[in-house]
Coordinates of C-alpha atoms in Angstrom, one line a residue:
M1 CA 38.3 3.4 -16.4
R2 CA 37.9 3.9 -13.2
N3 CA 37.4 7.5 -13.1
T4 CA 34.5 6.7 -15.6
T5 CA 32.6 4.2 -13.5
V6 CA 33.3 6.7 -10.3
S7 CA 31.6 9.4 -12.4
N8 CA 28.5 7.6 -13.6
Q9 CA 28.4 6.4 -9.8
S10 CA 28.3 9.8 -8.9
S11 CA 26.0 10.8 -12.0
H12 CA 23.5 8.2 -11.4
T13 CA 24.0 9.4 -6.9
M14 CA 23.0 12.5 -7.7
R15 CA 20.0 11.9 -10.4
N16 CA 18.3 9.6 -7.1
R17 CA 19.1 12.1 -5.0
T18 CA 17.3 14.5 -7.4
Y19 CA 13.8 12.1 -7.6
L20 CA 13.9 12.2 -4.1
F21 CA 14.0 15.9 -3.4
I22 CA 11.2 16.6 -6.1
G23 CA 9.0 13.6 -4.8
V24 CA 9.2 15.4 -1.8
I25 CA 8.4 18.4 -3.1
F26 CA 5.1 16.8 -4.8
L27 CA 4.5 15.1 -1.3
I28 CA 4.6 18.2 0.5
I29 CA 2.0 20.0 -2.0
L30 CA 0.1 17.3 -2.0
F31 CA -0.5 17.0 1.8
F32 CA -1.0 20.2 2.6
A33 CA -3.8 21.1 -0.9
G34 CA -5.7 17.9 0.4
L35 CA -5.3 20.3 4.1
F36 CA -7.7 23.0 2.6
I37 CA -9.6 21.1 -0.9
G38 CA -12.8 19.0 -0.7
K39 CA -16.4 19.9 -0.9
Y40 CA -16.2 22.5 2.3
P41 CA -12.9 24.4 1.3
L42 CA -10.6 25.9 4.0
S43 CA -8.1 28.7 3.6
I44 CA -5.6 29.2 6.1
S45 CA -6.4 32.5 7.1
G46 CA -9.6 31.0 8.5
V47 CA -8.3 28.2 9.9
L48 CA -5.7 30.2 11.8
G49 CA -7.8 32.8 12.5
G50 CA -10.6 31.0 14.8
D51 CA -12.6 30.5 12.9
Q52 CA -14.8 28.2 15.3
Y53 CA -16.2 26.0 12.2
Q54 CA -13.4 25.8 9.6
V55 CA -10.9 25.0 12.9
R56 CA -14.2 22.0 13.8
I57 CA -13.8 20.7 9.9
F58 CA -9.7 21.1 9.8
W59 CA -9.2 18.8 13.0
T60 CA -12.2 16.4 12.9
L61 CA -12.2 15.4 9.2
R62 CA -9.5 16.9 7.4
F63 CA -5.7 16.5 8.9
S64 CA -6.9 13.0 9.7
R65 CA -7.4 11.7 6.6
T66 CA -4.5 13.4 4.8
V67 CA -2.5 12.1 7.3
V68 CA -3.6 8.7 6.4
G69 CA -3.6 9.1 2.7
L70 CA 0.2 10.3 3.0
V71 CA 1.2 7.0 5.6
G72 CA -1.2 4.7 4.1
G73 CA 0.2 5.8 0.6
F74 CA 3.2 5.6 2.1
A75 CA 3.3 1.8 3.8
L76 CA 1.3 0.5 0.3
G77 CA 3.8 1.9 -1.4
I78 CA 6.8 0.4 0.7
S79 CA 5.0 -3.1 1.3
G80 CA 4.8 -3.1 -2.6
F81 CA 8.3 -2.8 -3.3
V82 CA 8.9 -5.5 -0.8
F83 CA 6.8 -8.1 -2.2
Q84 CA 7.9 -7.5 -6.0
L85 CA 11.4 -7.5 -4.4
L86 CA 10.8 -10.8 -2.7
F87 CA 9.5 -12.6 -5.4
R88 CA 10.9 -11.0 -8.7
N89 CA 8.3 -10.2 -10.2
P90 CA 7.4 -6.3 -11.1
L91 CA 3.5 -7.8 -11.3
A92 CA 3.6 -8.5 -7.6
S93 CA 1.5 -7.0 -5.2
P94 CA 0.4 -7.3 -1.4
D95 CA -2.6 -8.8 -3.0
I96 CA -0.5 -11.2 -4.2
I97 CA -1.2 -13.6 -0.9
G98 CA -4.8 -13.3 -0.3
V99 CA -4.2 -9.5 1.8
S100 CA -7.4 -7.9 0.7
S101 CA -9.5 -10.7 0.0
G102 CA -8.9 -11.4 3.7
A103 CA -9.1 -7.6 4.9
S104 CA -12.8 -7.7 2.7
A105 CA -14.2 -10.7 4.7
G106 CA -12.7 -9.4 7.4
A107 CA -14.8 -6.5 7.6
A108 CA -17.9 -7.6 5.8
F109 CA -17.9 -10.2 8.8
G110 CA -18.0 -7.0 10.4
I111 CA -20.3 -4.9 9.6
L112 CA -22.6 -8.3 9.7
F113 CA -21.8 -9.1 13.0
F114 CA -20.9 -6.0 14.8
S115 CA -21.0 -2.2 15.1
G116 CA -19.5 0.5 14.6
V117 CA -16.1 2.1 12.6
L118 CA -14.0 0.6 15.3
S119 CA -15.0 -3.0 15.0
V120 CA -15.1 -3.5 11.4
S121 CA -11.7 -2.1 11.0
A122 CA -10.3 -4.3 13.7
C123 CA -12.0 -6.9 11.8
A124 CA -10.7 -6.4 8.2
F125 CA -7.0 -6.4 9.9
S126 CA -7.9 -10.0 11.4
G127 CA -9.0 -10.9 8.2
A128 CA -6.0 -9.3 6.1
L129 CA -3.4 -11.3 8.9
I130 CA -5.3 -14.3 8.5
A131 CA -4.9 -15.0 5.4
V132 CA -1.5 -14.6 4.5
V133 CA -0.7 -17.0 7.8
L134 CA -2.5 -19.0 6.3
A135 CA -0.9 -18.5 2.9
I136 CA 2.4 -19.1 4.6
L137 CA 1.4 -22.5 6.4
L138 CA 0.3 -23.6 3.0
S139 CA 3.1 -22.7 1.2
G140 CA 5.3 -24.4 3.8
L141 CA 3.6 -28.0 3.0
D142 CA 5.9 -27.9 -0.1
R143 CA 10.1 -28.0 1.3
S144 CA 11.2 -27.0 -2.2
D145 CA 11.0 -23.2 -0.8
S146 CA 9.9 -22.1 -4.2
K147 CA 8.3 -18.2 -4.4
A148 CA 5.7 -19.8 -6.8
T149 CA 4.5 -21.9 -3.9
V150 CA 3.6 -19.0 -1.8
I151 CA 2.0 -17.7 -5.1
L152 CA 0.0 -20.4 -6.0
A153 CA -0.8 -20.7 -1.7
G154 CA -2.1 -16.7 -1.9
I155 CA -4.5 -18.1 -5.0
A156 CA -6.0 -20.5 -3.0
V157 CA -6.7 -18.1 0.1
H158 CA -7.9 -15.4 -2.0
S159 CA -10.1 -18.2 -3.7
L160 CA -11.1 -19.6 -0.1
A161 CA -11.7 -15.7 1.0
Q162 CA -13.9 -14.6 -1.9
T163 CA -16.1 -17.1 -1.5
V164 CA -16.9 -16.1 2.5
L165 CA -17.2 -13.1 1.3
M166 CA -20.2 -14.0 -1.5
V167 CA -21.7 -16.3 1.6
L168 CA -21.2 -13.2 4.2
K169 CA -23.3 -11.2 1.2
S170 CA -26.0 -13.4 0.7
M171 CA -27.0 -13.2 4.6
A172 CA -26.5 -9.6 4.8
D173 CA -29.6 -6.8 5.0
P174 CA -29.5 -5.5 1.3
E175 CA -30.8 -2.0 2.2
K176 CA -28.3 -1.3 5.0
Q177 CA -25.4 -4.1 5.7
L178 CA -25.3 -5.0 1.5
A179 CA -24.3 -1.2 1.1
S180 CA -21.7 -0.7 3.4
I181 CA -19.7 -4.1 2.4
E182 CA -19.7 -2.9 -1.7
Y183 CA -19.0 0.6 -0.3
W184 CA -16.1 -1.2 1.6
I185 CA -14.4 -2.4 -1.0
M186 CA -14.9 0.4 -3.3
G187 CA -12.3 2.1 -1.0
S188 CA -12.3 5.6 0.7
L189 CA -10.9 7.9 2.6
S190 CA -14.1 9.7 4.0
G191 CA -15.0 6.7 7.5
V192 CA -12.0 7.9 8.4
K193 CA -11.9 9.8 12.0
S194 CA -9.1 11.1 14.5
E195 CA -10.3 8.4 17.5
T196 CA -10.3 5.0 14.9
I197 CA -7.1 5.3 13.4
M198 CA -4.0 6.0 16.2
V199 CA -4.1 2.3 16.8
N200 CA -3.4 1.6 12.6
I201 CA -0.9 4.7 11.8
I202 CA 1.1 3.5 14.8
I203 CA 1.5 -0.1 13.6
C204 CA 1.7 0.9 10.4
I205 CA 4.8 3.4 11.2
F206 CA 6.3 0.2 13.1
C207 CA 5.8 -2.3 10.3
V208 CA 7.8 0.2 7.9
L209 CA 10.2 1.2 10.1
L210 CA 11.2 -2.2 10.1
L211 CA 10.6 -3.0 6.6
F212 CA 13.6 -0.6 5.9
L213 CA 15.5 -1.9 8.6
L214 CA 14.9 -5.1 6.7
H215 CA 15.7 -4.1 3.1
R216 CA 19.6 -6.0 3.4
Q217 CA 18.1 -9.2 4.0
C218 CA 15.2 -8.1 1.3
L219 CA 18.1 -8.4 -1.1
L220 CA 19.5 -11.4 -0.4
L221 CA 16.0 -13.2 -0.3
S222 CA 15.5 -12.5 -3.7
Q223 CA 18.5 -14.0 -4.5
E224 CA 17.9 -17.4 -5.3
E225 CA 17.5 -19.7 -2.5
A226 CA 20.8 -21.1 -2.1
E227 CA 23.3 -18.1 -2.6
A228 CA 20.8 -16.7 0.1
R229 CA 21.5 -19.9 2.3
M230 CA 25.1 -19.8 2.0
L231 CA 25.2 -15.9 2.8
G232 CA 24.0 -16.9 6.2
V233 CA 20.1 -16.1 5.4
S234 CA 17.5 -18.3 7.1
V235 CA 15.4 -18.4 4.5
Q236 CA 11.8 -19.6 6.2
K237 CA 12.2 -17.4 8.7
M238 CA 13.4 -14.4 7.4
R239 CA 11.0 -14.7 4.9
F240 CA 7.8 -15.4 7.2
L241 CA 9.3 -12.1 9.3
V242 CA 9.1 -10.1 5.8
L243 CA 6.0 -11.2 4.5
V244 CA 4.3 -10.7 7.9
T245 CA 6.0 -7.1 8.6
A246 CA 4.6 -6.4 5.0
T247 CA 1.2 -7.9 5.6
M248 CA 0.4 -5.9 8.9
A249 CA 1.4 -2.4 6.8
V250 CA -1.1 -3.4 4.0
S251 CA -3.4 -4.4 6.5
S252 CA -3.1 -1.0 9.1
V253 CA -3.7 0.8 5.8
V254 CA -7.0 -1.2 4.4
S255 CA -8.4 -1.5 8.0
M256 CA -9.2 2.2 7.9
T257 CA -9.8 3.1 4.4
G258 CA -11.3 0.1 3.3
L259 CA -9.9 -1.6 -0.3
I260 CA -7.4 0.7 -2.4
S261 CA -5.9 -1.1 -5.4
F262 CA -2.9 -0.7 -7.8
I263 CA -1.3 1.4 -5.4
G264 CA 1.3 -1.0 -4.4
L265 CA 1.3 -2.8 -7.7
I266 CA 2.5 1.2 -9.2
A267 CA 4.6 3.1 -6.5
P268 CA 7.8 0.5 -6.6
H269 CA 7.3 -0.7 -10.4
S270 CA 7.5 3.5 -11.6
A271 CA 10.4 3.7 -8.0
R272 CA 12.6 1.6 -9.9
R273 CA 12.0 2.3 -13.6
L274 CA 13.4 6.2 -12.4
T275 CA 16.5 4.7 -10.2
K276 CA 17.4 1.7 -12.2
D277 CA 18.2 0.0 -9.2
N278 CA 16.3 -1.8 -5.9
S279 CA 18.7 0.7 -3.0
V280 CA 17.2 1.9 -0.1
K281 CA 16.5 4.7 -2.0
T282 CA 14.5 3.3 -4.6
M283 CA 12.5 1.9 -1.8
F284 CA 11.9 5.4 0.1
L285 CA 11.1 7.0 -3.4
A286 CA 8.1 4.2 -3.7
G287 CA 6.5 5.3 -0.3
I288 CA 7.1 8.5 -2.0
I289 CA 5.2 7.7 -5.0
G290 CA 3.0 5.5 -2.6
G291 CA 1.7 9.2 -1.2
C292 CA 1.8 11.3 -3.5
L293 CA -1.1 8.5 -6.1
L294 CA -3.2 8.7 -2.4
L295 CA -3.4 12.1 -1.1
L296 CA -4.2 12.8 -4.7
A297 CA -6.8 10.0 -5.5
D298 CA -8.5 11.5 -2.2
I299 CA -8.6 14.9 -3.7
L300 CA -10.1 14.0 -6.4
A301 CA -12.7 11.9 -5.1
R302 CA -13.6 14.4 -2.5
S303 CA -14.2 17.5 -5.1
V304 CA -14.5 16.1 -9.3
A305 CA -18.4 15.7 -8.5
Q306 CA -20.9 17.3 -6.0
T307 CA -21.0 14.0 -4.5
E308 CA -18.0 11.6 -2.4
L309 CA -16.8 9.1 -4.9
P310 CA -14.4 6.1 -3.7
V311 CA -10.5 6.4 -4.4
S312 CA -10.0 3.5 -6.0
I313 CA -12.1 4.5 -9.2
F314 CA -9.1 6.9 -9.6
T315 CA -6.0 4.7 -8.6
S316 CA -8.2 1.9 -11.1
L317 CA -8.1 4.6 -13.4
I318 CA -4.0 4.9 -13.3
G319 CA -3.6 1.1 -12.6
A320 CA -5.4 -0.7 -15.0
P321 CA -3.7 1.1 -18.2
F322 CA -0.3 0.1 -16.3
L323 CA -1.4 -3.1 -15.6
I324 CA -1.6 -4.1 -19.3
Y325 CA 1.4 -2.1 -19.9
L326 CA 3.7 -4.4 -17.3
I327 CA 2.0 -7.8 -18.7
F328 CA 2.7 -6.8 -22.2
R329 CA 5.7 -6.0 -21.7
R330 CA 6.8 -8.4 -20.0
R331 CA 5.4 -11.0 -23.1
H332 CA 7.3 -8.7 -25.5
Q333 CA 10.2 -9.0 -23.6
I334 CA 9.8 -12.8 -23.9

């Protein structure tokens, strides 16, 4: 019996390592494909040979947006994993506490009252953080420490942010500002520039590393409140730290790319379906799948049509049916 258990564990570990290996291979392939595929195709010989036109496009456009696709998708996958683990709900995603709607309202404010990509990114980042802090503060009014309270607070903050967004859109110039707001909401990596992403990339990497270090605490927080306290976890403080860290990771991504839908939902759930657990390997696999999804969506967005399309079109084409599948699956289980 013991030998059988050890054998099963070994088989499970080998299978997870295989998934990680295959995921890393796909991620590398998509990363290099993202560097050379687009409206202006590049070649390895042209870039290495010093062709000025190709070298300029490579470093000013392709490299920065491909790095954002890799790091951003990875961060969205990791953050989604944390939210689903924390709320014990496969339908949970970073949007659950108003992150995306807060970022949208912040970006609209930046487009309306400031100028420049950096200002809009800073406003989107601030809007997302304000949204999550407000949701956490509202949920803190309920002393029951229920996970549902945070979700309800997030819904309230989402509604408030949407109201602010509608007011800002009504104030915008229909010919210029309104179009910019709508395009930002649809999400795209076309506006990514090397000079504007460095700070956000550093924040994103730092938050992801911190979430990996907090993986054990996340597992404990996914248990019942009383059980987590018995194990020595300061539930409110640790939950606040984890939620803010995950939100900062998401905020640093959406402030560069606009709203990217469904990756935070699809990636962690897919990883968990493959590995059948919530281990750190599953968390890493969720990041890999998220990176693959965003890189693939960006490649399609700039190559399937004569004009570049929003990235969220392609993530939604995958995500919407996936969400419907999850809903019907949960209904069948109930």
